[in-house]
Tab-separated table of C-alpha atoms in Angstrom:
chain	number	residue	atom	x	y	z
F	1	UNK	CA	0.000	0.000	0.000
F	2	UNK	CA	3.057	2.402	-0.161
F	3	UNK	CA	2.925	3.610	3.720
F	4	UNK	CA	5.045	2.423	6.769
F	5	UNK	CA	4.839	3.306	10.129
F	6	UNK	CA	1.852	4.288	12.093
F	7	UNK	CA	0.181	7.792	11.878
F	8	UNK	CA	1.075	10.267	15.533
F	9	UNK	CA	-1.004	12.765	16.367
F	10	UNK	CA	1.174	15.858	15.671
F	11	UNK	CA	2.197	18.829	17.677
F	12	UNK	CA	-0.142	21.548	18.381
F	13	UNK	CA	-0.649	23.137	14.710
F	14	UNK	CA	-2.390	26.258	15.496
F	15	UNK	CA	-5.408	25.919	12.914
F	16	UNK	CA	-2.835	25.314	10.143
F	17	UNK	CA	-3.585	23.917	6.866
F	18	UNK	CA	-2.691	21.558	4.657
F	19	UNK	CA	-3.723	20.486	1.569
F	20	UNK	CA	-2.811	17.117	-0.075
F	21	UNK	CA	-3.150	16.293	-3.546
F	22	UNK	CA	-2.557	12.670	-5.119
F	23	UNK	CA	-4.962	10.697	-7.014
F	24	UNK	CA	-5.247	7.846	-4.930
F	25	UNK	CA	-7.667	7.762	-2.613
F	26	UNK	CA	-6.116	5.716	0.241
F	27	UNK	CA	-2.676	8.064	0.131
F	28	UNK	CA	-5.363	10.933	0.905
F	29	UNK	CA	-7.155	9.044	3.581
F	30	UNK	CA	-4.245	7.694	4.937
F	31	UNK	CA	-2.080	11.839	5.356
F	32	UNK	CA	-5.281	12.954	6.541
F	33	UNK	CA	-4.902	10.472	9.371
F	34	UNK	CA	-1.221	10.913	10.035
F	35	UNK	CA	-2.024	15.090	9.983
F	36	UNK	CA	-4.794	14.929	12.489
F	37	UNK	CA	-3.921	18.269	13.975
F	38	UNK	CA	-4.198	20.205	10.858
F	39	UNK	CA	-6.716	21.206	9.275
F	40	UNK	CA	-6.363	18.903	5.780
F	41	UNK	CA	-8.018	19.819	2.357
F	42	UNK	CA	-7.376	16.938	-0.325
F	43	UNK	CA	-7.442	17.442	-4.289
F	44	UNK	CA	-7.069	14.127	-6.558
F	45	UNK	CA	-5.271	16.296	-9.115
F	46	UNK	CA	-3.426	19.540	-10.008
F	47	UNK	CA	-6.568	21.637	-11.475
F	48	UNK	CA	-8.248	21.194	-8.633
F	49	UNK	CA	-5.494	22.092	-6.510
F	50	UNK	CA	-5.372	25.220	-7.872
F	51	UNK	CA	-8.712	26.033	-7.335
F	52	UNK	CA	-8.450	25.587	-3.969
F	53	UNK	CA	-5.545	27.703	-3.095
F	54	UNK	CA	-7.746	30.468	-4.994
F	55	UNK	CA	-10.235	30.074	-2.328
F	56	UNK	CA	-8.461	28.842	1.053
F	57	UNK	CA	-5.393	30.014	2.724
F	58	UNK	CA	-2.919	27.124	2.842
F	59	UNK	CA	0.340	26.943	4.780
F	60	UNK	CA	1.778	23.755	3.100
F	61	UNK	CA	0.939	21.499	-0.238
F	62	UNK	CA	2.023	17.855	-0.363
F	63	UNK	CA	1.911	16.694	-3.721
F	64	UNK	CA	2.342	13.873	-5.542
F	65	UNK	CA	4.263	13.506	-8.980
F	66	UNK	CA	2.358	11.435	-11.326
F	67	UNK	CA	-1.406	12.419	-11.522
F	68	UNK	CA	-3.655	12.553	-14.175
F	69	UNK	CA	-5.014	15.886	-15.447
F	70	UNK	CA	-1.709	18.202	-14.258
F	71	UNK	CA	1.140	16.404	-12.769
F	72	UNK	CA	3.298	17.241	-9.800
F	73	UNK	CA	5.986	18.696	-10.747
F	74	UNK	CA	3.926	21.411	-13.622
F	75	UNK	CA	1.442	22.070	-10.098
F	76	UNK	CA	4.762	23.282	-8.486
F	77	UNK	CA	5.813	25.767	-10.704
F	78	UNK	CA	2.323	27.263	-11.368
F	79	UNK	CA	2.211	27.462	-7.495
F	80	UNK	CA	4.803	28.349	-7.226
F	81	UNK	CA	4.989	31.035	-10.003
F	82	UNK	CA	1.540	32.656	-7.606
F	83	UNK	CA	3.458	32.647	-4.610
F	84	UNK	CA	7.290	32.155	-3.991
F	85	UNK	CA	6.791	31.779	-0.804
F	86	UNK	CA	4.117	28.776	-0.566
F	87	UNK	CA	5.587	25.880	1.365
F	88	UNK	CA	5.509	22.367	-1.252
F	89	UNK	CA	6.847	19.454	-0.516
F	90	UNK	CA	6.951	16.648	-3.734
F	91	UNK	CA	5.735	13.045	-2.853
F	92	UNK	CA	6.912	10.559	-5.706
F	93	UNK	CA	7.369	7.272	-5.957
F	94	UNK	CA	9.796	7.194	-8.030
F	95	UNK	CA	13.477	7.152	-6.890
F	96	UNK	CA	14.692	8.965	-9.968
F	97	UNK	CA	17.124	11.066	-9.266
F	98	UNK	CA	16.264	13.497	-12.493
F	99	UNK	CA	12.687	13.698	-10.712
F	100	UNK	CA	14.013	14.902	-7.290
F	101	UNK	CA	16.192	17.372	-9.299
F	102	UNK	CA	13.631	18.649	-11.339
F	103	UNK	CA	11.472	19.229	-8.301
F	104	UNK	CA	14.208	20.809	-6.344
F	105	UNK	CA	15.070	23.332	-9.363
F	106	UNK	CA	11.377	23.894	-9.413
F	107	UNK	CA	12.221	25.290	-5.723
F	108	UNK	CA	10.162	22.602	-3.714
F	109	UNK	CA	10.543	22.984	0.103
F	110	UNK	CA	11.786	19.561	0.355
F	111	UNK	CA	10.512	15.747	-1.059
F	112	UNK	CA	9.174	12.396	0.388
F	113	UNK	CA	10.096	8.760	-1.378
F	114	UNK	CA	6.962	6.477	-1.688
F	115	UNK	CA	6.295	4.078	-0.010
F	116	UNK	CA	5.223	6.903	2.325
F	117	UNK	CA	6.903	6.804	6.005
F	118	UNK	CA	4.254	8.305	8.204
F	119	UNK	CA	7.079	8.964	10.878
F	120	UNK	CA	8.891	10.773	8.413
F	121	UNK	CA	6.000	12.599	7.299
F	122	UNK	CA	5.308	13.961	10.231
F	123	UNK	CA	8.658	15.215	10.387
F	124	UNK	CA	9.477	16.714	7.519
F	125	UNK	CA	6.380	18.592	7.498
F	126	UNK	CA	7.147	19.797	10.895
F	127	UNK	CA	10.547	20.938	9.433
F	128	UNK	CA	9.209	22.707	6.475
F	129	UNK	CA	7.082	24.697	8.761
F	130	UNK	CA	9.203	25.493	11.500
F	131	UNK	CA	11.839	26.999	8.927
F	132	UNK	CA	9.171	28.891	7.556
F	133	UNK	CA	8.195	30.480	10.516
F	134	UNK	CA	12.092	30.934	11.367
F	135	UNK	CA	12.251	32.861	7.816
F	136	UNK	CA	9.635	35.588	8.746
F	137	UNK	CA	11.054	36.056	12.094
F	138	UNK	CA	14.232	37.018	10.810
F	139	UNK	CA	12.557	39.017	7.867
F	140	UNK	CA	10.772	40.691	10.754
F	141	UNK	CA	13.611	41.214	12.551
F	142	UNK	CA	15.599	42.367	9.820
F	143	UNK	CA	12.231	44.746	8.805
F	144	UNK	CA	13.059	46.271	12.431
F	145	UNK	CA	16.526	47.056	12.400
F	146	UNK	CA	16.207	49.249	8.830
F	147	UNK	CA	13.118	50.675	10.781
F	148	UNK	CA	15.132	51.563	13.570
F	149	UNK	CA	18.409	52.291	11.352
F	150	UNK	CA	16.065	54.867	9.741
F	151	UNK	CA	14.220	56.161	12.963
F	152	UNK	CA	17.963	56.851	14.682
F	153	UNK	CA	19.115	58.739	11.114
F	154	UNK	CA	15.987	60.845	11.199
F	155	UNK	CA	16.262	61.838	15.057
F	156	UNK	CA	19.559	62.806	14.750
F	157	UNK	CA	18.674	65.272	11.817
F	158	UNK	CA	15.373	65.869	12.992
F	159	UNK	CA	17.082	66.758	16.543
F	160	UNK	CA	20.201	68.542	15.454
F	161	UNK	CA	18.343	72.095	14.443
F	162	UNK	CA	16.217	72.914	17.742
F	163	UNK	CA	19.241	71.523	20.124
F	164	UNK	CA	21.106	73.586	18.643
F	165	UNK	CA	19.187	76.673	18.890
F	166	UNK	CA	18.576	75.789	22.222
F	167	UNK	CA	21.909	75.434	23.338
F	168	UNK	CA	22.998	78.833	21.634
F	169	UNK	CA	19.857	80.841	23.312
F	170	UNK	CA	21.071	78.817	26.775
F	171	UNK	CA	24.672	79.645	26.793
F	172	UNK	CA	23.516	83.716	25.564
F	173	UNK	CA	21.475	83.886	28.626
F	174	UNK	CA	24.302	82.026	31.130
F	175	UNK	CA	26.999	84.416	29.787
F	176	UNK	CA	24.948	87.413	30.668
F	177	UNK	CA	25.047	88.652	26.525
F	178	UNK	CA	21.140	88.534	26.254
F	179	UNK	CA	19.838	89.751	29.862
F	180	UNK	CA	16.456	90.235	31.254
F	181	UNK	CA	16.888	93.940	30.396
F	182	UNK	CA	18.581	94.101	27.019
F	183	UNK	CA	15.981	94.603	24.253
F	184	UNK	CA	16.361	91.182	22.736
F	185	UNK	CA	15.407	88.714	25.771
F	186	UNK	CA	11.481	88.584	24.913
F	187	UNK	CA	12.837	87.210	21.446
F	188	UNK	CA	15.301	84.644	22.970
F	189	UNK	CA	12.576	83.187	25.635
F	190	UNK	CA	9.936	82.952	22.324
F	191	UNK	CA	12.583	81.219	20.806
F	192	UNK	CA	13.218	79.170	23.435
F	193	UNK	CA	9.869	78.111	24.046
F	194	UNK	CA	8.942	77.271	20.403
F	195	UNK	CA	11.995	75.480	19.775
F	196	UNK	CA	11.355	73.573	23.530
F	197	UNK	CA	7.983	72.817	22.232
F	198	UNK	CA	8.657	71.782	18.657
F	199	UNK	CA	11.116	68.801	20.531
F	200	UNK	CA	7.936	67.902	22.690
F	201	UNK	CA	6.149	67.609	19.761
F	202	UNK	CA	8.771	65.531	17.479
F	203	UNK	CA	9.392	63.585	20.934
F	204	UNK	CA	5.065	62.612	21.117
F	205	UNK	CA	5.375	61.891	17.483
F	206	UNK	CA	8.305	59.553	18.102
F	207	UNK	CA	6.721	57.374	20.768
F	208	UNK	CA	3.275	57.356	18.627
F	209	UNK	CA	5.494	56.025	15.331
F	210	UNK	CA	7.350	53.623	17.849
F	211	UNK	CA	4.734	52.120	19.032
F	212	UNK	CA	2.490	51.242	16.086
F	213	UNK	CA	4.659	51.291	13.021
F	214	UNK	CA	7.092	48.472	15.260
F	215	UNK	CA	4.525	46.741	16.237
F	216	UNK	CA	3.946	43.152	13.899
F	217	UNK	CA	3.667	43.583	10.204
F	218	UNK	CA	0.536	41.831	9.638
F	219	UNK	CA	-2.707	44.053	10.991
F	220	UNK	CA	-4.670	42.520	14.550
F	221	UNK	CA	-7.803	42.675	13.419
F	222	UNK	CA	-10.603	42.434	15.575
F	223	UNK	CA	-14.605	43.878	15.058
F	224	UNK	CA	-14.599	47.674	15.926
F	225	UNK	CA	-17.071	50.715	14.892
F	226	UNK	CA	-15.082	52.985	12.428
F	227	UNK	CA	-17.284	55.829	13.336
F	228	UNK	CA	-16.429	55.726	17.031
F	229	UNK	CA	-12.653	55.183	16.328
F	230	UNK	CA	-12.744	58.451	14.025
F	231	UNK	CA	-15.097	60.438	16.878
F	232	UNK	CA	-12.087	59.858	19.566
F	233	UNK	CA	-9.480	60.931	16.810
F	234	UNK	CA	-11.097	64.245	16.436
F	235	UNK	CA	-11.534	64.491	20.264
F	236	UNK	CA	-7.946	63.698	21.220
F	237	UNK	CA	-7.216	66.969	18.453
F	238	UNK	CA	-9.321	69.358	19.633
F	239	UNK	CA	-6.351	70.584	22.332
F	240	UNK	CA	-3.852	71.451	19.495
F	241	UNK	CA	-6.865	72.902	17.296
F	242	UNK	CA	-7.686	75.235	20.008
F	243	UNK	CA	-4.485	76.109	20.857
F	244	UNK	CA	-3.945	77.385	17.559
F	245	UNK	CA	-8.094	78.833	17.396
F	246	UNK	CA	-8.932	76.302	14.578
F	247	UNK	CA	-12.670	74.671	14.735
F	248	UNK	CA	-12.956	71.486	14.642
F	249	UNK	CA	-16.398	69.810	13.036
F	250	UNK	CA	-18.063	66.628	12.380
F	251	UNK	CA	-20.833	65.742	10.483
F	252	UNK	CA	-20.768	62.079	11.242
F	253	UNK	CA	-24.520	60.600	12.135
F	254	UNK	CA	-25.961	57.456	12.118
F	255	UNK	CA	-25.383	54.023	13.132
F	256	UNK	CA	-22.490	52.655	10.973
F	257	UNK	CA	-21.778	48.322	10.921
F	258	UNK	CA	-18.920	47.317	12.250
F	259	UNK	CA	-15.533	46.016	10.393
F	260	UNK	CA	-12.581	43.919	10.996
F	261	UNK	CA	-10.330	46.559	11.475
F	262	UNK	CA	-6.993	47.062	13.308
F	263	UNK	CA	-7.831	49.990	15.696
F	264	UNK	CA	-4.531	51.165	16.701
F	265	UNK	CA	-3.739	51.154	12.621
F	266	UNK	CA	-6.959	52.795	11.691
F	267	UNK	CA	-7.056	55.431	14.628
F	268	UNK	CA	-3.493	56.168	13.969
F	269	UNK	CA	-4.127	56.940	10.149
F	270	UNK	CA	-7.176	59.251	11.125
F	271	UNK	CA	-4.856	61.169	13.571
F	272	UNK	CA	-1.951	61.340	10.955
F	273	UNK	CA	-4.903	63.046	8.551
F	274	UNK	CA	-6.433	65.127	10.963
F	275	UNK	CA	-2.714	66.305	12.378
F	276	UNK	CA	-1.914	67.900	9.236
F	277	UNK	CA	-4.956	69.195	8.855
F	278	UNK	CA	-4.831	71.388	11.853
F	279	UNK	CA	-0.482	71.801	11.158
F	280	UNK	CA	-1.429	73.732	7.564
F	281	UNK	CA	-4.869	75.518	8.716
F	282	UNK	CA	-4.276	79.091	9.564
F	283	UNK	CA	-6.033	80.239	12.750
F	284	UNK	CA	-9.582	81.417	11.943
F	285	UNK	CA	-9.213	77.942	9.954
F	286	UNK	CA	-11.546	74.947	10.195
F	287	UNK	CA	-10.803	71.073	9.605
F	288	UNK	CA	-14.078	69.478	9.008
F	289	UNK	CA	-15.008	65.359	9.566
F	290	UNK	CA	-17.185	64.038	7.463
F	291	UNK	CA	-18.337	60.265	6.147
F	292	UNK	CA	-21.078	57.919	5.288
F	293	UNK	CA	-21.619	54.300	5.413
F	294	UNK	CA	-22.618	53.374	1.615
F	295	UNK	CA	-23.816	49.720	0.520
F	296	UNK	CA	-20.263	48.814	-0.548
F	297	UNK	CA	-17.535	50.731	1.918
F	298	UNK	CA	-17.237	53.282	4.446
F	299	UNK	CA	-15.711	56.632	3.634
F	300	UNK	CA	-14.315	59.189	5.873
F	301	UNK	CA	-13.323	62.377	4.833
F	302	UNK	CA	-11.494	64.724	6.202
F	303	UNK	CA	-11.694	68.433	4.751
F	304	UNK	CA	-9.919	71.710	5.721
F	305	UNK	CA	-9.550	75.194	4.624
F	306	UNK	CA	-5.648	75.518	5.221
F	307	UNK	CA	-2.906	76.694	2.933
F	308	UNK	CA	-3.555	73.542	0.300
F	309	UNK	CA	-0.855	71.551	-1.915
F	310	UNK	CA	1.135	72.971	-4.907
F	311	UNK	CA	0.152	70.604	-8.207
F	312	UNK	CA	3.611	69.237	-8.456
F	313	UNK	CA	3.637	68.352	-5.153
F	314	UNK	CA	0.685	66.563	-5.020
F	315	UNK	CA	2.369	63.091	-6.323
F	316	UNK	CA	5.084	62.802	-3.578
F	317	UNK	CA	2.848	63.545	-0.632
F	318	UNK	CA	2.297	60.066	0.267
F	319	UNK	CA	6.192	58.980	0.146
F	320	UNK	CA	8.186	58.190	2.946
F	321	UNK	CA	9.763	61.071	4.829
F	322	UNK	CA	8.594	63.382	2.353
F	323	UNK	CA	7.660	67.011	3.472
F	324	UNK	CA	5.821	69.885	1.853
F	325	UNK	CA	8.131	72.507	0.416
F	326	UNK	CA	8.812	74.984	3.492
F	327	UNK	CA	8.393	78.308	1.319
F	328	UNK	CA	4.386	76.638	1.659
F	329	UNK	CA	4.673	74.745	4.932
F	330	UNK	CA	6.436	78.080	6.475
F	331	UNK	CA	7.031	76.643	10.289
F	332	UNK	CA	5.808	73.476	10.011
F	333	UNK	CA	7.837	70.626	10.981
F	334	UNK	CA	7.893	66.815	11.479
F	335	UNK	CA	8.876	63.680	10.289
F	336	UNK	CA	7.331	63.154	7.249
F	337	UNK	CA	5.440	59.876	7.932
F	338	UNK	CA	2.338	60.486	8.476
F	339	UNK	CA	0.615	60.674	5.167
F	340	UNK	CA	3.003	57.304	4.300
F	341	UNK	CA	1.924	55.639	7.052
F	342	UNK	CA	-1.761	56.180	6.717
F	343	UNK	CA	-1.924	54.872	3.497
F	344	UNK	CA	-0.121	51.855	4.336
F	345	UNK	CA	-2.252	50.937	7.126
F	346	UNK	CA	-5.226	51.723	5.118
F	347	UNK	CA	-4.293	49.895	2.208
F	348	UNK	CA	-3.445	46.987	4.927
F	349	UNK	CA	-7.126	46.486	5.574
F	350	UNK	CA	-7.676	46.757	1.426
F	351	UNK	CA	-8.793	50.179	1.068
F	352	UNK	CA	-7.714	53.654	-0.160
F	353	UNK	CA	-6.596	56.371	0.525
F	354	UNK	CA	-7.205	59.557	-2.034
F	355	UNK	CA	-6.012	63.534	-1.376
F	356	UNK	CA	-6.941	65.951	-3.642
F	357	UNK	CA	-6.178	70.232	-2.636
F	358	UNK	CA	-6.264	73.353	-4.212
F	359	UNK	CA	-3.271	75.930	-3.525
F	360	UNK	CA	-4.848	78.706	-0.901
F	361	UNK	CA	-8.393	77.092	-0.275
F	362	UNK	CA	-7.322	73.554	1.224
F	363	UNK	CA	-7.195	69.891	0.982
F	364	UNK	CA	-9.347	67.581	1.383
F	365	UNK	CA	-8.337	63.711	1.804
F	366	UNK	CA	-10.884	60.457	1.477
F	367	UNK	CA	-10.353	56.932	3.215
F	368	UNK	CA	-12.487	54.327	1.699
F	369	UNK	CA	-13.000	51.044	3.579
F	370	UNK	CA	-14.383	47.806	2.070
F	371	UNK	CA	-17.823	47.008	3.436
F	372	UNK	CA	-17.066	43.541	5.418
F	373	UNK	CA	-18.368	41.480	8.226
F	374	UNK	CA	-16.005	41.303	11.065
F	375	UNK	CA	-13.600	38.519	11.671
């Protein structure tokens, strides 16, 4: 019958799934026994394979070489041409070594001789997996050192200019050249005090970008009202709006369903919107929240009447560490991650994010959710 040894129940899994395709029946029957803790789809040939990694998400296919319809080795490279990164291991039962080479060039994970050894089976499975999940965390890990390479590069830059004024305004005052009765200590305390809070500000926007940007790639998703999540944004803004006498306004009403959303990504995103919204609205300003639930997303919008976006720059605002040109932005300062950000996290749940402005009447930017039931 082509199997030795007797099927083990295998490790804890953690819902993962496996799908096995051969056209024999009993080889099916038999892996779905030995791979009790998984979750096991079966396909009798490569067509149908396909189909099903279309529709399910699979961590591993175990395939067999000879099949009718598609064989093996032609199932491997098509799934392997959809995703690189899909674990395969190649069952044959054929000790050729021009089959084993073939599959290896194809880029299988690994390969099994028939007669099938459950034992070994289980094992190399369990191998295939476990170097998988070693691969991502050192992708992950190597994700957070060029995050962190690039945080420490922009900090230092980001940190040199105010220091430095700072420290020259300091050492002024301590060497008795500006004085509390020479004509130019009102400017040197004003400067001072913008440049002290300018590094409270960067140092705020530091531990926000710290602590979700570092945080694991994939988004947590969980059911949440996008409504509520965008009501708190606006109210956690309303102290910097007023400081600098800008009205804030929302027209959200309603009842709106819920989504699988990640809030920290989502409420971050609205706050990265509605932060430059109230950094390039002149006082007497407004920044205005808006949205509506239609029948296939969620928009929120978020309009303002500031100083608006130059055509040309309109292309670059979303790239990494970009910043508007400071003849427009005048004292405006940050990282330049914000608008990057957002869109990533947005586009992380599969939706969009859109800006359109007009120079000296404002900018208005639109994030569009897909209309989903939660997780």
């Amino acid at each position: 019958m082509e199997l030795f040894g007797q099927p083990q129940p295998l490790q804890t899994t953690d819902g993962q799934t496996i799908l096995v395709v051969d056209d024999e029946e009993v080889i099916r029957d038999l892996c779905g026994k030995a791979l009790a803790d998984f979750r096991v789809l079966e396909a009798d040939n490569g067509r149908t394979a396909l189909d099903l990694l279309d529709r399910e998400s699979v961590d591993l296919v175990l395939v067999d070489v000879m099949m009718p319809v598609m064989n093996g080795l032609d199932l491997l490279m098509q799934i392997k041409e959809r995703d690189p990164d899909q674990l395969v291991i190649v069952m044959t039962g054929y000790a050729d070594k021009e089959i084993i080479l073939r599959a290896l060039k194809a880029d299988a994970d690994d390969f099994i001789q028939k007669p099938l050894n459950l034992l070994q089976l289980k094992s190399t499975i369990e191998k295939a997996l476990e170097k998988r999940q070693l691969r991502q965390e050192l992708l992950q890990l190597k994700r957070l050192d060029r995050l962190k390479a690039e945080f420490l590069g922009l900090i230092s830059h980001k940190l040199r200019t105010p220091t430095t004024v700072l420290s020259l305004f300091i050492q002024n005052l301590a060497s008795g050249a500006v004085s509390t009765d020479t004509p130019e200590f009102p400017a040197a305390v004003a400067a001072i005090r913008e440049e002290a809070d300018y590094l409270a500000h960067l140092i705020q926007d530091l531990l926000t970008y710290s602590d979700v940007i570092l945080q694991e790639q994939k988004p947590k998703l969980a059911p949440a009202d996008l409504r509520e999540i965008a009501l708190t944004a606006l109210a956690e803004k309303r102290p910097a709006a007023a400081e600098k006498g800008i009205s804030l306004i929302s027209t959200l009403q309603g009842a709106w369903p819920r989504l699988s959303l990640d809030r920290r990504r989502i409420a971050f995103a609205i706050g990265a919107l509605l932060d430059n919204a109230i950094k390039f609205t002149p006082a007497g300003g407004q920044v205005i929240l808006s949205g509506e639930a239609g029948k296939d997303g969620l928009q929120l919008v978020v309009r303002d009447t500031g100083i608006g976006i130059a055509a040309e720059e309109l292309p670059r605002v979303f790239d990494k560490f970009y910043q508007i040109d400071p003849t427009q932005a005048g004292q405006v300062r940050g990282f330049g991650l914000g608008l990057f950000y957002a869109r990533q996290f947005v586009q992380d749940h599969g939706g969009a994010i859109t800006l359109e402005s007009v120079p000296g009447a404002g900018t208005t930017v639109t994030i569009t959710l897909p209309r989903r039931s939660p997780a």
